[in-house]
Short mmCIF file of C-alpha atoms in Angstrom, two decimals:
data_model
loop_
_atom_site.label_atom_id
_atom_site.label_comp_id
_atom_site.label_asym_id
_atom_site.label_seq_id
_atom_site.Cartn_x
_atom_site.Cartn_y
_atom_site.Cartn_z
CA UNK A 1 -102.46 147.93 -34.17
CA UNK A 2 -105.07 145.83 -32.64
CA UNK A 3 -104.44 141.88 -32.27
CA UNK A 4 -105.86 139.20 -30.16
CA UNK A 5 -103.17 136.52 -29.51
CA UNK A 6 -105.28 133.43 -30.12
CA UNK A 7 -103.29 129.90 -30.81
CA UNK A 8 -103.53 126.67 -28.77
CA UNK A 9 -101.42 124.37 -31.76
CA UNK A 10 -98.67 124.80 -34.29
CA UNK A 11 -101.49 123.69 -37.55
CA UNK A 12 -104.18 125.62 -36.99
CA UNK A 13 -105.14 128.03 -39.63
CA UNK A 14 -102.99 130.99 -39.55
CA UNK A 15 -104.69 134.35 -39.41
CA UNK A 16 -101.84 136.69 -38.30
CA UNK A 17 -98.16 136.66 -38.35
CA UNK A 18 -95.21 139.11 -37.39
CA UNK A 19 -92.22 139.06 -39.27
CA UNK A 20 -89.69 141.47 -39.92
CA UNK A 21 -87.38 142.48 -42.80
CA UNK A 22 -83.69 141.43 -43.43
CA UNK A 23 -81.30 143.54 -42.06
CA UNK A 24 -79.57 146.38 -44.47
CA UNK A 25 -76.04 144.47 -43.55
CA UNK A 26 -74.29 141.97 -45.39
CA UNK A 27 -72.42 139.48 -43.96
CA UNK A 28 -69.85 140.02 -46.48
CA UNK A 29 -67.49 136.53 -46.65
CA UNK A 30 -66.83 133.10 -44.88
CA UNK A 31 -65.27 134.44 -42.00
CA UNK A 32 -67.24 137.31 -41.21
CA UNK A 33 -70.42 134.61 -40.99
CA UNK A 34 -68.02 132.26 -38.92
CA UNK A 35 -67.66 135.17 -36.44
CA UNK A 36 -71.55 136.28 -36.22
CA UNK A 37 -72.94 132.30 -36.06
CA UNK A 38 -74.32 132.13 -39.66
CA UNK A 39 -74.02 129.14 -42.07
CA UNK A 40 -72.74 131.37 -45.06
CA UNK A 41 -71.87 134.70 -45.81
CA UNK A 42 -75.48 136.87 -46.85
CA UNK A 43 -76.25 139.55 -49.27
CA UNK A 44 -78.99 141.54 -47.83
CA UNK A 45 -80.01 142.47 -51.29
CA UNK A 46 -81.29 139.03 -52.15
CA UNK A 47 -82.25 138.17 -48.56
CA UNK A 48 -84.57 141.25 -49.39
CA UNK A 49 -85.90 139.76 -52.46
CA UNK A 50 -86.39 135.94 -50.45
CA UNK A 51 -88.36 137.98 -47.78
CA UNK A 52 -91.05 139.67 -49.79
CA UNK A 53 -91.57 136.48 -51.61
CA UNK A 54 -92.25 134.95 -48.35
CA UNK A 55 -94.44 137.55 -47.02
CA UNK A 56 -95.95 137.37 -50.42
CA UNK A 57 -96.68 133.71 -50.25
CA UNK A 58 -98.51 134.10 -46.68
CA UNK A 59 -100.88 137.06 -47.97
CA UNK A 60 -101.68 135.15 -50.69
CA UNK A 61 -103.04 132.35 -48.64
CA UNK A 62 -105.29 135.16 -46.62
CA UNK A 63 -102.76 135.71 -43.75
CA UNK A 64 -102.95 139.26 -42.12
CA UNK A 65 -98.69 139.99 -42.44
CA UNK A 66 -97.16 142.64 -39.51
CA UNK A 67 -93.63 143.71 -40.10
CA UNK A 68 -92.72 145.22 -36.85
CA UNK A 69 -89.25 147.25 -38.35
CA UNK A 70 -91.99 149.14 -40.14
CA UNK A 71 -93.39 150.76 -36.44
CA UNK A 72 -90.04 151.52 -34.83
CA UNK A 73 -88.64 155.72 -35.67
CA UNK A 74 -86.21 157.75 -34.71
CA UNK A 75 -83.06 155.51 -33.09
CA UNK A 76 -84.48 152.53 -32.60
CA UNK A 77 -85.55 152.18 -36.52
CA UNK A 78 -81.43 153.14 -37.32
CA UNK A 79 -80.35 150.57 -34.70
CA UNK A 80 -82.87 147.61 -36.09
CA UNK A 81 -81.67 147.95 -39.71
CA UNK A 82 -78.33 147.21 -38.77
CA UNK A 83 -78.99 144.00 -36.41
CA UNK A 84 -78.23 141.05 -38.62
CA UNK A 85 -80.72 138.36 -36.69
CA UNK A 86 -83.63 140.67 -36.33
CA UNK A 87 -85.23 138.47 -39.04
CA UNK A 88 -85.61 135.49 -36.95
CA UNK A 89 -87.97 136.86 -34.84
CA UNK A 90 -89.76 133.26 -33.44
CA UNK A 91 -87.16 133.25 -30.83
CA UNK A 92 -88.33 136.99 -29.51
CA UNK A 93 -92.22 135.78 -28.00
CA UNK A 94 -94.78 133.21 -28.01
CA UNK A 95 -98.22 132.77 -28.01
CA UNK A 96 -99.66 130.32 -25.44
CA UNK A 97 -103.20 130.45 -25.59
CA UNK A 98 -104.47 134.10 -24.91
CA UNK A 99 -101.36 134.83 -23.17
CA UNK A 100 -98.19 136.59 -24.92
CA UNK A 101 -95.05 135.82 -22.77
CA UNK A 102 -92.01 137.75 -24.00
CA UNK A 103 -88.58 135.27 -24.71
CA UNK A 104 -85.16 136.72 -23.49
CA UNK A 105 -81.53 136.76 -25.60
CA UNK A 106 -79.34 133.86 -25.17
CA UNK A 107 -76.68 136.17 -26.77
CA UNK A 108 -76.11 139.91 -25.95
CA UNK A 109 -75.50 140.49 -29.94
CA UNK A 110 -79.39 140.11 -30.05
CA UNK A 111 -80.61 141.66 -26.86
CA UNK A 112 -81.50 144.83 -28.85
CA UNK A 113 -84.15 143.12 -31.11
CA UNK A 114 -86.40 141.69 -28.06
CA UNK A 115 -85.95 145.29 -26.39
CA UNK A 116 -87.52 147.10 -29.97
CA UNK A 117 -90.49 144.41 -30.35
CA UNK A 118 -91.42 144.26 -26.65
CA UNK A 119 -92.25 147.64 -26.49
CA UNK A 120 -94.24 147.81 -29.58
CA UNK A 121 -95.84 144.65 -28.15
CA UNK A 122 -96.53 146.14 -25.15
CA UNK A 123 -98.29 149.11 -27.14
CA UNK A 124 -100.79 146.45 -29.02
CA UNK A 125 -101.64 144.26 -26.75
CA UNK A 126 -103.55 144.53 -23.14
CA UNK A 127 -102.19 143.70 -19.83
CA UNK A 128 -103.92 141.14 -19.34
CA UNK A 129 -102.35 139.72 -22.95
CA UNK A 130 -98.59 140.76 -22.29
CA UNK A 131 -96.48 142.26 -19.62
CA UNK A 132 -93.48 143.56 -20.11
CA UNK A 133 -91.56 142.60 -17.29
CA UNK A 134 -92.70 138.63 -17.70
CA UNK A 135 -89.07 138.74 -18.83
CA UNK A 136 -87.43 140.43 -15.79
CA UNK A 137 -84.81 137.59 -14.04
CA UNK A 138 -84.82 135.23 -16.85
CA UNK A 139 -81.30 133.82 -17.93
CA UNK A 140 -82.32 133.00 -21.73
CA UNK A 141 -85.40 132.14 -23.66
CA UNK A 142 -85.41 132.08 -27.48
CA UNK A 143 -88.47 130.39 -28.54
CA UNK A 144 -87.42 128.70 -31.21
CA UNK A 145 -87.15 126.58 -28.71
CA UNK A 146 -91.10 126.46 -28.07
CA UNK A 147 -94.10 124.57 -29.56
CA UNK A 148 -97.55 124.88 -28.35
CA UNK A 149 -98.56 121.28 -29.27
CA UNK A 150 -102.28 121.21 -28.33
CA UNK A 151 -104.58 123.20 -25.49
CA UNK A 152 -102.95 121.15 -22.86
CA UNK A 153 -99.54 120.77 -23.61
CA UNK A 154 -96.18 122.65 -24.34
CA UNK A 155 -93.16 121.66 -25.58
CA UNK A 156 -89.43 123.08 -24.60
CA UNK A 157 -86.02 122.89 -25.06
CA UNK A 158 -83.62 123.81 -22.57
CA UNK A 159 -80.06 123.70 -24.60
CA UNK A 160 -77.73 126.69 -26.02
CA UNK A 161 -80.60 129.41 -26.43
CA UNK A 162 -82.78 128.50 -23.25
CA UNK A 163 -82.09 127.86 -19.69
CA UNK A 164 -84.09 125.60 -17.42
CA UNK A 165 -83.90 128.82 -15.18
CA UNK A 166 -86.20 130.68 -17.32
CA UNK A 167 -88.62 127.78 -18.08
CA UNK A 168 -88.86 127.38 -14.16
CA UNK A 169 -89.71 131.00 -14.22
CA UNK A 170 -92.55 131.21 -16.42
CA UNK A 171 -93.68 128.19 -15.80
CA UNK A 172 -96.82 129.30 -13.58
CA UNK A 173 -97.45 131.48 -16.27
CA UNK A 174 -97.83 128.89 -18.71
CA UNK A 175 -100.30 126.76 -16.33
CA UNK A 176 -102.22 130.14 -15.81
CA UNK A 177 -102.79 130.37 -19.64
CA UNK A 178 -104.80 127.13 -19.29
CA UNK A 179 -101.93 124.50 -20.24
CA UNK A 180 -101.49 121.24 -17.71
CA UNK A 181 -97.90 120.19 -18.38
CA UNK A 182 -94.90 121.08 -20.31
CA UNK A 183 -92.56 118.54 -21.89
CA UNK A 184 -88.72 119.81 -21.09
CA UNK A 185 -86.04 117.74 -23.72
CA UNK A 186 -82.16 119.08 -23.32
CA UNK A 187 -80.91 118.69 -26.64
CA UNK A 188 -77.02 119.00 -27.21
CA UNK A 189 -75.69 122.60 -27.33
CA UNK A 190 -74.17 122.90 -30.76
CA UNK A 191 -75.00 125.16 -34.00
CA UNK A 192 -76.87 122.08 -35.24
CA UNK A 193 -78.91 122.02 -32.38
CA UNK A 194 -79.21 125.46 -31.30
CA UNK A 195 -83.15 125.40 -31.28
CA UNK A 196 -85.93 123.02 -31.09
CA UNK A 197 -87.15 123.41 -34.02
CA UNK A 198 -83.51 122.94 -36.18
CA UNK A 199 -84.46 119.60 -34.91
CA UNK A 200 -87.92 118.61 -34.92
CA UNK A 201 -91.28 120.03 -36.11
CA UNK A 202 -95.41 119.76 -36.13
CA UNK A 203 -97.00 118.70 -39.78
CA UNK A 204 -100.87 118.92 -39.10
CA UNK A 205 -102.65 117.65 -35.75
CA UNK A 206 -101.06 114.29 -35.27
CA UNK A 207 -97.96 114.22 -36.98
CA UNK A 208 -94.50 115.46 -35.46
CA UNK A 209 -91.32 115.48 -38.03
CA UNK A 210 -88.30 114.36 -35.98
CA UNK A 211 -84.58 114.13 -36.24
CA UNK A 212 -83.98 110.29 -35.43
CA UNK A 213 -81.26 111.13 -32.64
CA UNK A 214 -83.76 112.33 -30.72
CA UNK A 215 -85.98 108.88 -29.43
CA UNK A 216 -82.97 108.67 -27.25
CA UNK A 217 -83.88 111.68 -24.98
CA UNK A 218 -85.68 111.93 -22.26
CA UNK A 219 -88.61 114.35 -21.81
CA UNK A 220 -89.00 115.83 -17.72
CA UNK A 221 -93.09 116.20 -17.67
CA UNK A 222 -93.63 118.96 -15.08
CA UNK A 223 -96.92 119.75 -14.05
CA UNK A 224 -98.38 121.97 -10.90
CA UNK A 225 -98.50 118.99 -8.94
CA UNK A 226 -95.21 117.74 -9.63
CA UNK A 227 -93.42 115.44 -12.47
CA UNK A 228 -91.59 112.86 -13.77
CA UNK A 229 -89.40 111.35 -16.64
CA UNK A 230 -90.47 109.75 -19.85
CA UNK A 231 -88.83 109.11 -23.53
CA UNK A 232 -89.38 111.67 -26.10
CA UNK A 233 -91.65 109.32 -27.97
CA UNK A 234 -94.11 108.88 -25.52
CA UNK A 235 -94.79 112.25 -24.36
CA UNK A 236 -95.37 113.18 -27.95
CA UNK A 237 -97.78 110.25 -28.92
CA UNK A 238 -99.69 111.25 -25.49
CA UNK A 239 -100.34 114.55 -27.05
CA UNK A 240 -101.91 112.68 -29.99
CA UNK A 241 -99.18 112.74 -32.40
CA UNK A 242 -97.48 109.94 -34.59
CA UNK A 243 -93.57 110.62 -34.48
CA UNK A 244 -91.88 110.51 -38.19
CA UNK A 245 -88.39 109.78 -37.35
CA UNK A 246 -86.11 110.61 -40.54
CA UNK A 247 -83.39 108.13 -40.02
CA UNK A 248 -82.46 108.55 -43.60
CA UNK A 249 -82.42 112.00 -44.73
CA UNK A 250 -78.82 114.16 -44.36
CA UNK A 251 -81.03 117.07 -42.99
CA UNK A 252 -80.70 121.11 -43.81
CA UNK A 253 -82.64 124.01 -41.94
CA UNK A 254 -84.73 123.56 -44.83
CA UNK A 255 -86.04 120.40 -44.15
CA UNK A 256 -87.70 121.10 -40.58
CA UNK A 257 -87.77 124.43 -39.88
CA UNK A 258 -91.36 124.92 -42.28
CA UNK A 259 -94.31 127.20 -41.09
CA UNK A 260 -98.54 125.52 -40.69
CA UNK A 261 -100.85 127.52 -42.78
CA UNK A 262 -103.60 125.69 -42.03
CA UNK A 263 -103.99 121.84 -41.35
CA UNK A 264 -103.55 121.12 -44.32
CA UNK A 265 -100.85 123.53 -46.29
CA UNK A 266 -97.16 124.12 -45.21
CA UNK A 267 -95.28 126.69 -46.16
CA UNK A 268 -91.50 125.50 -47.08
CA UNK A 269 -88.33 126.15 -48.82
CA UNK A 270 -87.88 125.17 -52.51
CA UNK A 271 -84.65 123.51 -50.92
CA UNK A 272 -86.46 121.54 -48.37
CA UNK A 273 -86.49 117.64 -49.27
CA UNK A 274 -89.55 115.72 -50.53
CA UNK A 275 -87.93 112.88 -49.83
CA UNK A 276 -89.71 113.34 -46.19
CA UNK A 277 -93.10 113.72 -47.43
CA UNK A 278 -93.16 111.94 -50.29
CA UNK A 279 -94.24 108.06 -48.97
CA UNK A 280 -95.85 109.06 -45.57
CA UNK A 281 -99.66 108.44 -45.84
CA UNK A 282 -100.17 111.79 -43.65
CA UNK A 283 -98.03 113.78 -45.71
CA UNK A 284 -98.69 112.41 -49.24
CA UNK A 285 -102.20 114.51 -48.93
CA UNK A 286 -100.51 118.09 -47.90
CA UNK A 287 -100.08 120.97 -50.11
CA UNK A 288 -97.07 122.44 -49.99
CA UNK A 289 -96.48 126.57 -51.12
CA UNK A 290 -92.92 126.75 -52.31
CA UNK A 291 -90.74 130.29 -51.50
CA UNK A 292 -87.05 130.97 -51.91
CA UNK A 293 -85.34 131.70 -48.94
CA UNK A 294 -82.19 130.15 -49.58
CA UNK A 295 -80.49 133.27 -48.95
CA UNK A 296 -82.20 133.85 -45.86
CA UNK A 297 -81.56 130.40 -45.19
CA UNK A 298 -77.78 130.90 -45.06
CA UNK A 299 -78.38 132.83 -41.69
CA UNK A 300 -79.00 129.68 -39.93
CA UNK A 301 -83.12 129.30 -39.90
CA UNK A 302 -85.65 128.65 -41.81
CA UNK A 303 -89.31 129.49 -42.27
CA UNK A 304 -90.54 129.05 -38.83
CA UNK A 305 -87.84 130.63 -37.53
CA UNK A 306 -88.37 133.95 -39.53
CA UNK A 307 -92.55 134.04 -38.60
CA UNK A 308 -94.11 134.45 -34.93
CA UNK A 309 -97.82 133.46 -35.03
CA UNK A 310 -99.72 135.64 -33.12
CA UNK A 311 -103.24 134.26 -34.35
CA UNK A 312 -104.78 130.81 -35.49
CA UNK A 313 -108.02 129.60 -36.21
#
């Protein structure tokens, strides 16, 4: 497998992607998804059929797909099948820049997953690209709690999923890749707000989809020469981004969690509502690709959440 990790936004045009298939277990009724986190009990069956569409829907569009359960043998492969999150796998890297930094489990029940696609990571990429043991001390780093907004800026969440630990230990690693400052927002830890983007999300290169609760939180700026406080708003509109706060939308995963194909085209779910990009003059404009992943959907994520970019133009 050859890739070169290339992406300094969220809307550039996407060249390569990892994803990986459902897993072969059902989460057979109400209470068993109560148990495992999920919104709604799952048959794997259909969450097959949502996947392939989805994968379908990004090859179409000229993006170069990578399923990572389809490089793991032996007892890893028998493992992965059975892990019901595997298919989220945003939270298990990110790309900043040139620079692959692995994320860590916030929950042990997924700990297996980042183990399986590290080492097949490490096995692509360079040393320079990705180490292995970037990981080593951190508490918890899911990066669905990550956005690369532009070449100079990150943005992070430190709630359920991520600990301010972790972001203070790859934080020199983040400045290495060539970034000047990452924007840190503590959202509430509930299943609502489990990751950043359940809650907000980047719709072309100045616009940034927000829930409306969040104006009222302040972003730490940290920097290598130190930091300081400002509201959520204004670190966003110094990256160069509007803020679209939905005030009036009762929002699903649906709605924000949607995946850039290029800076013009988002991927989303058939359930997602237009009702968000139907008057806004930088939305009216977009083209949308459709998918069913409602089953998928019940899991608890969305689109971004089941894609990892690992290249964009």
């Amino acid at each position: 497998m050859k890739i070169n990790p290339n992406c300094w936004s969220e809307h550039g045009e996407l060249k390569t992607v990892l994803v990986c298939s459902p897993s072969t277990s059902d989460v057979p009724d109400q209470r068993t998804a109560d148990y495992v986190g999920w919104e709604k009990p799952v048959n794997q069956e259909k969450a097959q059929e949502n996947h392939v569409g989805m994968i379908r829907a990004m090859e179409d569009a000229g993006v170069t797909v990578i399923n990572y359960s389809e490089y793991l043998t032996g007892e890893k492969a028998a493992l992965n099948h059975q892990l019901i999150n595997r298919v989220f796998v945003r939270d298990l890297a990110c790309v900043y820049g040139n620079t692959v930094i692995p994320g860590d489990a916030g929950i042990t029940m997924r700990a297996p997953e980042y183990i399986h696609s590290h080492e097949l990571f490490q096995s692509w990429l360079d040393e320079k690209t990705f180490s292995i043991s970037d990981n080593n001390g951190l508490k918890a780093l899911e990066n669905g709690d990550v956005f690369v907004l532009n070449k100079d800026a990150v943005f992070i969440n430190t709630g359920m999923r991520t600990s301010i630990e972790s972001i203070e230990k790859i934080k020199q690693k983040v400045f290495q890749a060539g970034f000047s400052e990452i924007g840190i927002i503590d959202l509430p830890r509930t299943g609502e707000t489990m990751h950043l983007d359940m809650n907000c999300n980047v719709a072309g290169s100045d616009l940034l989809i927000a829930k409306s609760y969040m104006r009222l939180f302040p972003v730490q700026i940290i920097g290598e020469k130190g930091g300081r406080y400002v509201m959520m708003e204004e670190f966003i509109k110094r990256q160069g981004f509007e803020v679209l706060w939905t005030d009036d939308v009762k929002h699903t995963v649906a709605d924000i969690n949607f995946l850039n194909l290029d800076p013009e085209t988002l991927l989303v779910s058939t359930k997602a509502s237009k009702k968000i990009v139907k008057d806004h003059p930088k939305l009216k404009g977009k083209n949308l690709i459709e998918v069913d992943v409602n089953e998928l959907e019940k899991g608890g994520g969305g689109i971004r959440c089941m894609t990892l970019p690992f290249e964009r133009g």
